[in-house]
Tab-separated table of C-alpha atoms and ligand atoms in Angstrom:
chain	number	residue	atom	x	y	z
B	5	MET	CA	1.532	-21.448	16.049
B	6	ALA	CA	3.697	-18.901	14.166
B	7	PHE	CA	1.934	-15.835	12.770
B	8	ASN	CA	0.804	-16.478	9.217
B	9	LEU	CA	-0.356	-13.518	7.132
B	10	TRP	CA	-2.546	-15.695	4.901
B	11	HIS	CA	-4.364	-17.270	7.879
B	12	ASN	CA	-4.829	-13.788	9.279
B	13	ALA	CA	-6.281	-12.558	5.958
B	14	LEU	CA	-8.684	-15.525	5.881
B	15	GLU	CA	-9.800	-14.836	9.451
B	16	LEU	CA	-10.547	-11.221	8.544
B	17	LEU	CA	-12.564	-12.380	5.542
B	18	ASN	CA	-14.493	-14.848	7.738
B	19	ASN	CA	-15.347	-12.085	10.234
B	20	VAL	CA	-16.612	-9.790	7.481
B	21	ALA	CA	-18.504	-12.658	5.831
B	22	LYS	CA	-20.531	-13.116	9.030
B	23	LYS	CA	-21.228	-9.403	9.253
B	24	VAL	CA	-22.430	-9.005	5.623
B	25	ASN	CA	-24.059	-12.428	5.476
B	26	LEU	CA	-21.817	-13.295	2.551
B	27	ASP	CA	-23.184	-15.753	0.030
B	28	GLN	CA	-21.534	-19.173	0.579
B	29	VAL	CA	-20.348	-19.506	-3.012
B	30	ALA	CA	-18.707	-16.072	-2.942
B	31	HIS	CA	-17.158	-16.857	0.452
B	32	LYS	CA	-15.657	-20.117	-0.819
B	33	ARG	CA	-14.341	-18.525	-3.986
B	34	LEU	CA	-12.843	-15.539	-2.162
B	35	SER	CA	-11.100	-17.869	0.317
B	36	LYS	CA	-8.884	-19.113	-2.528
B	37	CYS	CA	-6.611	-17.331	-4.981
B	38	VAL	CA	-7.620	-17.932	-8.605
B	39	ARG	CA	-4.052	-18.467	-9.834
B	40	GLU	CA	-0.803	-19.199	-8.018
B	41	LEU	CA	2.354	-19.620	-10.046
B	42	THR	CA	5.729	-20.681	-8.620
B	43	VAL	CA	8.688	-20.275	-10.955
B	44	SER	CA	12.390	-21.015	-10.776
B	45	ILE	CA	14.592	-18.257	-12.115
B	46	PRO	CA	18.127	-19.131	-13.253
B	47	VAL	CA	20.400	-16.079	-13.220
B	48	LYS	CA	24.053	-15.691	-14.298
B	49	LEU	CA	26.021	-14.045	-11.500
B	50	ASP	CA	28.831	-11.540	-12.002
B	51	ASN	CA	31.475	-14.052	-10.829
B	52	GLY	CA	30.646	-16.414	-13.692
B	53	SER	CA	28.602	-18.887	-11.645
B	54	PHE	CA	24.801	-18.979	-11.623
B	55	ASP	CA	22.038	-19.292	-9.059
B	56	VAL	CA	18.406	-20.388	-9.261
B	57	PHE	CA	15.932	-18.152	-7.418
B	58	THR	CA	12.304	-18.899	-6.568
B	59	GLY	CA	9.563	-16.457	-7.518
B	60	TYR	CA	5.786	-16.250	-7.270
B	61	ARG	CA	2.926	-14.467	-8.962
B	62	VAL	CA	-0.524	-14.815	-7.425
B	63	GLN	CA	-3.867	-13.472	-8.649
B	64	HIS	CA	-6.500	-13.474	-5.949
B	65	ASN	CA	-9.656	-12.414	-7.764
B	66	THR	CA	-10.605	-11.332	-11.288
B	67	HIS	CA	-14.312	-10.531	-10.993
B	68	ARG	CA	-14.033	-6.740	-11.063
B	69	GLY	CA	-11.314	-6.509	-13.719
B	70	PRO	CA	-7.727	-7.490	-14.453
B	71	THR	CA	-5.534	-7.946	-11.420
B	72	LYS	CA	-3.113	-5.427	-9.974
B	73	GLY	CA	-0.374	-5.632	-7.388
B	74	GLY	CA	3.288	-5.060	-6.692
B	75	ILE	CA	6.353	-7.266	-7.009
B	76	ARG	CA	8.723	-7.491	-4.042
B	77	PHE	CA	12.288	-8.731	-3.959
B	78	HIS	CA	13.051	-9.898	-0.415
B	79	GLN	CA	14.748	-12.813	1.322
B	80	ASP	CA	11.664	-13.508	3.507
B	81	VAL	CA	9.088	-13.770	0.688
B	82	THR	CA	6.792	-16.810	1.067
B	83	LEU	CA	3.887	-18.038	-1.040
B	84	ASP	CA	1.492	-17.477	1.886
B	85	GLU	CA	2.662	-13.876	2.259
B	86	VAL	CA	2.197	-13.246	-1.471
B	87	LYS	CA	-1.312	-14.783	-1.333
B	88	ALA	CA	-2.316	-12.615	1.638
B	89	LEU	CA	-0.998	-9.445	-0.020
B	90	ALA	CA	-2.857	-10.351	-3.239
B	91	MET	CA	-6.103	-10.649	-1.254
B	92	LEU	CA	-5.418	-7.307	0.439
B	93	MET	CA	-5.064	-5.736	-3.031
B	94	THR	CA	-8.499	-7.096	-4.002
B	95	TRP	CA	-10.030	-5.253	-1.043
B	96	LYS	CA	-7.973	-2.084	-1.582
B	97	CYS	CA	-9.043	-1.761	-5.228
B	98	ALA	CA	-12.672	-2.479	-4.346
B	99	VAL	CA	-12.801	0.049	-1.516
B	100	VAL	CA	-11.726	2.927	-3.780
B	101	GLY	CA	-13.869	1.539	-6.616
B	102	ILE	CA	-11.161	1.038	-9.247
B	103	PRO	CA	-11.803	-1.809	-11.718
B	104	TYR	CA	-9.201	-4.347	-10.630
B	105	GLY	CA	-8.847	-7.528	-8.657
B	106	GLY	CA	-5.820	-8.104	-6.446
B	107	ALA	CA	-2.484	-9.726	-7.280
B	108	LYS	CA	1.025	-9.813	-5.865
B	109	GLY	CA	4.416	-11.127	-6.859
B	110	GLY	CA	7.650	-11.845	-5.095
B	111	VAL	CA	11.102	-13.284	-5.563
B	112	ILE	CA	13.125	-14.785	-2.705
B	113	CYS	CA	16.405	-12.877	-2.926
B	114	ASP	CA	18.442	-10.300	-1.064
B	115	PRO	CA	18.962	-7.406	-3.506
B	116	SER	CA	21.308	-5.645	-1.058
B	117	LYS	CA	23.824	-8.421	-1.850
B	118	MET	CA	23.335	-8.274	-5.630
B	119	SER	CA	24.792	-6.002	-8.316
B	120	ILE	CA	22.561	-3.870	-10.564
B	121	GLY	CA	23.351	-6.223	-13.450
B	122	GLU	CA	22.305	-9.283	-11.422
B	123	ILE	CA	19.064	-7.559	-10.354
B	124	GLU	CA	18.315	-6.656	-13.978
B	125	ARG	CA	18.893	-10.252	-15.170
B	126	LEU	CA	16.727	-11.544	-12.303
B	127	ALA	CA	13.900	-9.088	-13.118
B	128	ARG	CA	13.999	-9.919	-16.838
B	129	ARG	CA	14.049	-13.721	-16.379
B	130	TYR	CA	11.301	-13.527	-13.717
B	131	THR	CA	9.202	-11.501	-16.202
B	132	SER	CA	9.790	-14.097	-18.867
B	133	GLU	CA	8.750	-16.921	-16.476
B	134	ILE	CA	5.451	-15.209	-15.530
B	135	ILE	CA	4.794	-13.729	-18.984
B	136	THR	CA	1.736	-15.893	-19.645
B	137	MET	CA	0.072	-14.474	-16.553
B	138	ILE	CA	0.688	-10.729	-16.970
B	139	GLY	CA	-0.400	-8.150	-19.532
B	140	PRO	CA	-2.347	-4.882	-19.640
B	141	GLU	CA	-5.649	-6.715	-19.873
B	142	ARG	CA	-4.688	-9.565	-17.495
B	143	ASP	CA	-2.493	-8.584	-14.577
B	144	ILE	CA	-0.482	-5.388	-14.138
B	145	PRO	CA	2.520	-5.441	-11.751
B	146	ALA	CA	3.901	-2.392	-9.917
B	147	PRO	CA	6.792	-1.663	-7.540
B	148	ASP	CA	6.803	-2.980	-3.987
B	149	MET	CA	9.530	-3.617	-1.421
B	150	ASN	CA	13.008	-3.349	-3.080
B	151	THR	CA	11.657	-2.848	-6.590
B	152	ASN	CA	11.357	0.574	-8.221
B	153	ALA	CA	10.705	2.479	-11.445
B	154	GLN	CA	13.892	1.044	-13.009
B	155	VAL	CA	12.778	-2.548	-12.333
B	156	MET	CA	9.378	-1.698	-13.865
B	157	ALA	CA	11.181	-0.354	-16.963
B	158	TRP	CA	13.061	-3.690	-17.326
B	159	ILE	CA	9.813	-5.645	-16.938
B	160	MET	CA	8.073	-3.454	-19.518
B	161	ASP	CA	11.027	-3.796	-21.923
B	162	THR	CA	11.193	-7.598	-21.552
B	163	TYR	CA	7.441	-7.942	-22.092
B	164	SER	CA	7.530	-5.570	-25.102
B	165	MET	CA	10.460	-7.458	-26.691
B	166	ASP	CA	8.517	-10.712	-26.338
B	167	LYS	CA	5.420	-9.211	-28.004
B	168	GLY	CA	7.343	-7.347	-30.701
B	169	TYR	CA	5.762	-3.953	-29.934
B	170	VAL	CA	5.791	-1.464	-27.040
B	171	VAL	CA	3.326	-2.283	-24.260
B	172	PRO	CA	3.534	0.488	-21.621
B	173	GLY	CA	0.324	-0.698	-19.900
B	174	VAL	CA	1.889	-3.959	-18.676
B	175	VAL	CA	3.290	-2.291	-15.532
B	176	THR	CA	2.733	0.881	-13.537
B	177	GLY	CA	5.189	2.888	-11.492
B	178	LYS	CA	7.369	3.341	-14.604
B	179	PRO	CA	9.578	6.381	-15.175
B	180	VAL	CA	7.606	9.291	-16.720
B	181	SER	CA	9.913	9.180	-19.788
B	182	ILE	CA	8.444	5.812	-20.856
B	183	GLY	CA	4.790	6.364	-19.938
B	184	GLY	CA	4.740	6.776	-16.159
B	185	SER	CA	2.218	9.130	-14.583
B	186	GLN	CA	2.821	12.547	-13.116
B	187	GLY	CA	2.266	12.419	-9.361
B	188	ARG	CA	2.813	8.643	-8.969
B	189	GLU	CA	5.863	9.062	-6.729
B	190	GLU	CA	4.015	10.953	-3.988
B	191	ALA	CA	0.560	9.462	-4.647
B	192	THR	CA	0.354	7.266	-1.542
B	193	GLY	CA	1.373	10.127	0.774
B	194	ARG	CA	-1.025	12.462	-1.011
B	195	GLY	CA	-3.847	9.932	-0.573
B	196	VAL	CA	-2.961	9.604	3.135
B	197	THR	CA	-3.091	13.405	3.373
B	198	TYR	CA	-6.549	13.637	1.784
B	199	THR	CA	-7.734	10.897	4.151
B	200	ALA	CA	-6.293	12.732	7.161
B	201	LEU	CA	-7.938	16.019	6.102
B	202	ASN	CA	-11.293	14.284	5.599
B	203	THR	CA	-10.962	12.694	9.043
B	204	LEU	CA	-10.209	16.069	10.683
B	205	LYS	CA	-13.224	17.588	8.961
B	206	HIS	CA	-15.431	14.762	10.173
B	207	PHE	CA	-14.334	15.277	13.787
B	208	ASN	CA	-14.560	19.078	13.478
B	209	MET	CA	-10.864	19.359	14.274
B	210	ASP	CA	-9.183	22.598	13.244
B	211	ILE	CA	-6.228	21.931	10.910
B	212	GLU	CA	-4.043	24.589	12.528
B	213	ASP	CA	-4.627	23.148	16.019
B	214	THR	CA	-3.878	19.588	14.927
B	215	SER	CA	-0.678	17.928	16.085
B	216	VAL	CA	0.640	15.023	14.015
B	217	VAL	CA	3.207	12.277	14.657
B	218	ILE	CA	4.557	10.236	11.727
B	219	GLN	CA	6.548	7.005	12.048
B	220	GLY	CA	8.641	6.333	8.925
B	221	TYR	CA	10.086	9.056	6.708
B	222	GLY	CA	10.444	7.289	3.376
B	223	ASN	CA	8.317	7.579	0.257
B	224	VAL	CA	4.984	7.640	2.119
B	225	GLY	CA	5.913	9.256	5.461
B	226	ARG	CA	7.878	12.141	3.975
B	227	ALA	CA	5.279	13.078	1.350
B	228	THR	CA	2.562	12.943	4.021
B	229	ALA	CA	4.586	15.161	6.390
B	230	GLU	CA	5.329	17.730	3.679
B	231	LEU	CA	1.738	17.903	2.449
B	232	LEU	CA	0.121	18.065	5.910
B	233	TYR	CA	2.658	20.737	6.911
B	234	LYS	CA	1.689	22.761	3.822
B	235	GLU	CA	-1.966	22.442	4.868
B	236	GLY	CA	-1.101	23.990	8.251
B	237	CYS	CA	-0.873	20.962	10.574
B	238	LYS	CA	1.748	20.965	13.304
B	239	ILE	CA	4.061	17.981	12.779
B	240	VAL	CA	5.427	17.472	16.310
B	241	GLY	CA	7.256	14.152	15.955
B	242	VAL	CA	8.752	12.008	13.196
B	243	GLY	CA	11.141	9.075	13.094
B	244	ASP	CA	12.909	6.632	10.839
B	245	VAL	CA	14.904	3.466	11.381
B	246	TYR	CA	17.874	5.504	12.743
B	247	GLY	CA	15.986	7.503	15.381
B	248	SER	CA	13.111	9.833	16.246
B	249	ILE	CA	12.702	13.546	17.019
B	250	TYR	CA	10.127	15.635	18.893
B	251	ASN	CA	9.307	19.330	19.016
B	252	PRO	CA	5.998	20.217	20.748
B	253	HIS	CA	5.927	23.584	18.907
B	254	GLY	CA	6.059	21.864	15.519
B	255	LEU	CA	8.941	20.926	13.230
B	256	ASP	CA	10.037	23.109	10.315
B	257	ILE	CA	9.495	20.417	7.670
B	258	ALA	CA	11.339	22.277	4.895
B	259	LYS	CA	14.416	22.659	7.117
B	260	LEU	CA	14.121	19.024	8.183
B	261	GLY	CA	14.166	18.054	4.481
B	262	LYS	CA	17.578	19.712	4.088
B	263	HIS	CA	18.884	17.830	7.150
B	264	LEU	CA	17.556	14.572	5.664
B	265	THR	CA	19.231	15.217	2.308
B	266	LYS	CA	22.519	15.936	4.070
B	267	THR	CA	22.529	13.089	6.592
B	268	GLY	CA	20.164	10.465	5.136
B	269	THR	CA	18.019	10.447	8.293
B	270	VAL	CA	15.674	12.662	10.323
B	271	ALA	CA	17.512	11.621	13.516
B	272	LYS	CA	19.636	14.205	15.340
B	273	TYR	CA	17.895	17.187	13.704
B	274	SER	CA	19.026	20.230	15.690
B	275	ASP	CA	15.683	22.015	16.299
B	276	ALA	CA	14.105	19.079	18.128
B	277	ASP	CA	14.688	16.671	21.007
B	278	SER	CA	15.994	13.225	20.145
B	279	ILE	CA	13.747	10.469	21.490
B	280	GLU	CA	13.698	6.672	21.418
B	281	ASN	CA	11.856	5.121	18.470
B	282	LYS	CA	9.490	3.233	20.780
B	283	ASP	CA	8.504	6.536	22.497
B	284	LEU	CA	7.528	8.206	19.211
B	285	LEU	CA	4.310	6.215	18.897
B	286	GLU	CA	3.363	7.050	22.489
B	287	LEU	CA	3.637	10.852	22.132
B	288	LYS	CA	0.583	12.939	22.943
B	289	CYS	CA	-0.885	14.093	19.610
B	290	ASP	CA	-4.134	14.350	17.689
B	291	VAL	CA	-3.194	12.232	14.689
B	292	LEU	CA	-0.724	9.335	14.632
B	293	ILE	CA	0.395	8.110	11.203
B	294	PRO	CA	2.388	4.855	11.164
B	295	ALA	CA	4.110	4.904	7.754
B	296	ALA	CA	6.976	2.442	8.230
B	297	LEU	CA	6.295	-1.256	8.748
B	298	GLU	CA	3.603	-3.739	9.650
B	299	GLY	CA	2.954	-4.728	13.300
B	300	GLN	CA	4.202	-1.527	14.965
B	301	ILE	CA	1.226	-1.038	17.312
B	302	ARG	CA	0.764	-4.260	19.239
B	303	GLU	CA	-0.879	-5.506	22.417
B	304	ASP	CA	2.220	-4.496	24.400
B	305	ASN	CA	2.174	-0.801	23.424
B	306	ALA	CA	-1.443	-0.126	22.367
B	307	GLU	CA	-2.491	0.913	25.878
B	308	ALA	CA	0.141	3.702	25.824
B	309	ILE	CA	-1.074	5.274	22.548
B	310	LYS	CA	-2.426	8.784	23.215
B	311	SER	CA	-3.621	10.017	19.811
B	312	LYS	CA	-7.280	10.629	18.966
B	313	VAL	CA	-6.952	9.210	15.467
B	314	ILE	CA	-4.652	6.694	13.740
B	315	ILE	CA	-4.308	6.848	9.952
B	316	GLU	CA	-2.748	3.586	8.700
B	317	ALA	CA	-0.349	4.712	5.972
B	318	ALA	CA	1.690	1.484	6.247
B	319	ASN	CA	0.149	-1.896	5.458
B	320	GLY	CA	-0.984	-3.650	8.646
B	321	PRO	CA	0.720	-1.382	11.227
B	322	VAL	CA	-1.855	-2.278	13.917
B	323	THR	CA	-2.121	-5.936	14.982
B	324	PRO	CA	-5.602	-7.459	15.541
B	325	GLY	CA	-4.931	-7.616	19.318
B	326	ALA	CA	-3.984	-3.926	19.448
B	327	ASP	CA	-7.033	-3.077	17.372
B	328	ASN	CA	-9.327	-4.318	20.173
B	329	ILE	CA	-7.479	-2.289	22.810
B	330	LEU	CA	-7.554	0.907	20.708
B	331	ARG	CA	-11.266	0.471	20.008
B	332	GLN	CA	-11.942	0.327	23.749
B	333	LYS	CA	-9.895	3.515	24.150
B	334	ASN	CA	-12.186	5.126	21.550
B	335	ILE	CA	-9.333	5.837	19.155
B	336	CYS	CA	-10.565	6.045	15.580
B	337	ILE	CA	-8.445	3.958	13.158
B	338	VAL	CA	-8.681	4.719	9.454
B	339	PRO	CA	-7.585	1.376	7.940
B	340	ASP	CA	-4.774	0.747	5.448
B	341	ILE	CA	-7.000	-0.513	2.625
B	342	LEU	CA	-8.614	2.934	2.590
B	343	ALA	CA	-5.856	5.285	3.818
B	344	ASN	CA	-2.964	4.101	1.613
B	345	ALA	CA	-4.979	3.364	-1.550
B	346	GLY	CA	-3.685	6.550	-3.237
B	347	GLY	CA	-0.744	4.638	-4.723
B	348	VAL	CA	-2.816	2.026	-6.508
B	349	THR	CA	-5.293	4.713	-7.567
B	350	VAL	CA	-2.619	6.705	-9.408
B	351	SER	CA	-1.280	3.402	-10.782
B	352	TYR	CA	-4.759	2.972	-12.240
B	353	PHE	CA	-4.497	6.473	-13.745
B	354	GLU	CA	-1.121	5.511	-15.239
B	355	TRP	CA	-2.627	2.381	-16.815
B	356	VAL	CA	-5.563	4.370	-18.245
B	357	GLN	CA	-3.192	7.020	-19.652
B	358	GLY	CA	-0.971	4.294	-21.161
B	359	LEU	CA	-3.909	2.534	-22.836
B	360	GLN	CA	-5.024	5.833	-24.381
B	361	SER	CA	-1.512	7.184	-25.043
B	362	TYR	CA	-2.859	10.458	-23.672
B	363	PHE	CA	-1.172	11.896	-20.611
B	364	TRP	CA	-2.614	14.154	-17.926
B	365	SER	CA	-1.101	17.082	-16.049
B	366	LYS	CA	-0.082	16.680	-12.420
B	367	ARG	CA	-2.984	18.931	-11.433
B	368	GLU	CA	-5.484	16.641	-13.198
B	369	VAL	CA	-3.970	13.562	-11.526
B	370	ASN	CA	-4.127	15.149	-8.068
B	371	LEU	CA	-7.709	16.408	-8.473
B	372	LYS	CA	-8.918	12.993	-9.661
B	373	LEU	CA	-7.047	11.334	-6.784
B	374	ARG	CA	-8.674	13.699	-4.281
B	375	ASP	CA	-12.146	12.904	-5.668
B	376	ILE	CA	-11.636	9.142	-5.425
B	377	MET	CA	-10.063	9.219	-1.937
B	378	THR	CA	-12.789	11.534	-0.634
B	379	LYS	CA	-15.637	9.466	-2.052
B	380	ALA	CA	-14.136	6.284	-0.601
B	381	PHE	CA	-13.729	7.934	2.816
B	382	TYR	CA	-17.369	9.020	2.943
B	383	ASP	CA	-18.600	5.664	1.567
B	384	VAL	CA	-16.787	3.896	4.407
B	385	LEU	CA	-17.893	6.446	7.004
B	386	ALA	CA	-21.544	6.020	5.961
B	387	ILE	CA	-21.347	2.233	6.488
B	388	SER	CA	-19.555	2.710	9.797
B	389	GLU	CA	-22.333	4.989	11.050
B	390	LYS	CA	-25.230	2.982	9.601
B	391	GLU	CA	-23.980	-0.409	10.827
B	392	ASN	CA	-22.377	0.892	14.012
B	393	VAL	CA	-19.013	-0.701	13.208
B	394	ASP	CA	-15.484	0.711	13.227
B	395	MET	CA	-13.892	2.101	10.053
B	396	ARG	CA	-11.870	-1.094	9.419
B	397	MET	CA	-14.917	-3.331	9.469
B	398	ALA	CA	-16.834	-0.770	7.383
B	399	ALA	CA	-14.065	-0.661	4.734
B	400	TYR	CA	-14.002	-4.474	4.536
B	401	MET	CA	-17.807	-4.631	4.366
B	402	LEU	CA	-17.752	-2.190	1.448
B	403	ALA	CA	-14.938	-4.013	-0.357
B	404	VAL	CA	-16.167	-7.584	0.163
B	405	GLY	CA	-19.716	-6.485	-0.711
B	406	ARG	CA	-18.552	-4.998	-4.028
B	407	VAL	CA	-16.575	-8.105	-4.999
B	408	ALA	CA	-19.418	-10.427	-3.920
B	409	GLU	CA	-21.829	-8.459	-6.079
B	410	ALA	CA	-19.542	-8.886	-9.107
B	411	ILE	CA	-19.293	-12.647	-8.414
B	412	LYS	CA	-23.072	-12.929	-8.203
B	413	ILE	CA	-23.786	-10.922	-11.372
B	414	ARG	CA	-21.169	-12.740	-13.457
B	415	GLY	CA	-22.345	-16.160	-12.276
B	416	LEU	CA	-20.408	-19.393	-12.587
B	417	TYR	CA	-18.739	-20.603	-15.796
B	418	PRO	CA	-19.530	-23.065	-17.354
N	524	NAD	P1	10.258	3.329	2.387
N	524	NAD	O1	11.223	2.219	2.398
N	524	NAD	O2	10.407	4.421	1.376
N	524	NAD	O3	10.273	4.069	3.837
N	524	NAD	C1	10.156	3.360	5.041
N	524	NAD	C2	10.518	4.298	6.185
N	524	NAD	O4	10.304	3.597	7.418
N	524	NAD	C3	11.986	4.725	6.188
N	524	NAD	O5	12.090	6.062	6.622
N	524	NAD	C4	12.624	3.801	7.211
N	524	NAD	O6	13.794	4.351	7.816
N	524	NAD	C5	11.485	3.689	8.211
N	524	NAD	N1	11.606	2.525	9.080
N	524	NAD	C6	11.926	1.263	8.719
N	524	NAD	N2	11.967	0.472	9.800
N	524	NAD	C7	11.661	1.261	10.854
N	524	NAD	C8	11.548	1.036	12.248
N	524	NAD	N3	11.771	-0.182	12.763
N	524	NAD	N4	11.200	2.082	13.040
N	524	NAD	C9	10.992	3.306	12.528
N	524	NAD	N5	11.084	3.578	11.209
N	524	NAD	C10	11.407	2.566	10.397
N	524	NAD	O7	8.810	2.660	2.325
N	524	NAD	P2	7.439	3.308	1.851
N	524	NAD	O8	7.266	3.077	0.399
N	524	NAD	O9	7.344	4.705	2.402
N	524	NAD	O10	6.394	2.342	2.584
N	524	NAD	C11	6.057	2.516	3.953
N	524	NAD	C12	4.816	1.675	4.266
N	524	NAD	O11	3.737	2.079	3.422
N	524	NAD	C13	4.975	0.159	4.035
N	524	NAD	O12	4.177	-0.514	4.984
N	524	NAD	C14	4.360	-0.023	2.656
N	524	NAD	O13	3.883	-1.372	2.467
N	524	NAD	C15	3.226	0.953	2.725
N	524	NAD	N6	2.710	1.359	1.410
N	524	NAD	C16	3.543	1.977	0.512
N	524	NAD	C17	3.041	2.383	-0.711
N	524	NAD	C18	3.901	3.130	-1.704
N	524	NAD	O14	3.372	3.563	-2.728
N	524	NAD	N7	5.187	3.328	-1.447
N	524	NAD	C19	1.705	2.108	-1.046
N	524	NAD	C20	0.872	1.482	-0.110
N	524	NAD	C21	1.408	1.111	1.117
């Protein structure tokens, strides 16, 4: 049977349910998404014709607050994928203790083949089709694959025009000029960095002696590399879709940044050896940070991984099969729902600032982010040690436990 992200998400929930002895009612309710909307989106194309796209918005759970989750524009979007990602958002928000349930949205389209005008018309009509579902007190979208601050601005404008007044809190990840938050751009990488530093501290690893390999050098990977480098870590290998580089003495990350700006890739940087992308993950290092795509560490390469720790900056970079192999090799994996929650946390800060129309400095944002990421790390670690489970199971136990508690306390309506 083909891999199905939703079935995978349900299996994970079932495993955790057994471990925490999850109440049957909560288990049944969490196995379904509370709302799933499929919409058709007619859009005028630049050549005068028009096309009808299919879009989705799914809310998985609303017991801990309004729902939150990104919108992706991609040709491979399916309803099952959107449902699974919505459930993942429920756990991510619960693990860092921010008052949201999970949601996700997607439109089946290939934005690389569309003009800016077509993308804007698509984003606006999609917003109008899902308008009854979203809102600052209902469901707050954010950017995801192939959507960005500009798309969020169009969504916010469309929603505000419909209401007749400005509603900045309807989306996060907006440009700062219309109510976005300082620090949102680098928030996920910063959260990954705090998680990595907490992990090093836990294992009594000296920052200056720590070698790091990062796969993916986009929004998350680059910010993580720059921040860990500033902290004193030795970044020995990085890679992107075009190629990978290795320098056992450590890369000069500032110089690498200039090369990236000039060439658009980290590949072929002069002060390092060029290596194959598949070899990057297998380099000897202390900390490996996959920050590119899902499913990068699988059963066929897990045995060759040589790091002591893996910090999952990407969503789902380690497959369940690889997870078992890495556990037997005693490699500590800090899971995605904990490690990359910095983005949604600063999105939460943006929403709070928007509701109050009172904006914080970058320093305030970063300090609050550090507090939340650090508390979540130690909450998960405590469960892992008490229950003798790995960090992934501990993070899920914490998250599912928090949502189950909210379900129990709120009871069943009517
Ligand atoms: P991005 O598009 O900015 O960067 C992705 C990077 O991965 C690029 O450098 C790209 O070249 C590289 N890459 C793509 N395919 C590759 C391959 N086959 N081999 C090696 N490198 C490859 O994306 P991003 O926003 O940095 O997101 C990265 C991951 O982090 C994704 O899994 C995303 O879901 C997850 N994530 C992102 C955020 C966020 O706020 N951006 C939040 C949570 C999770």
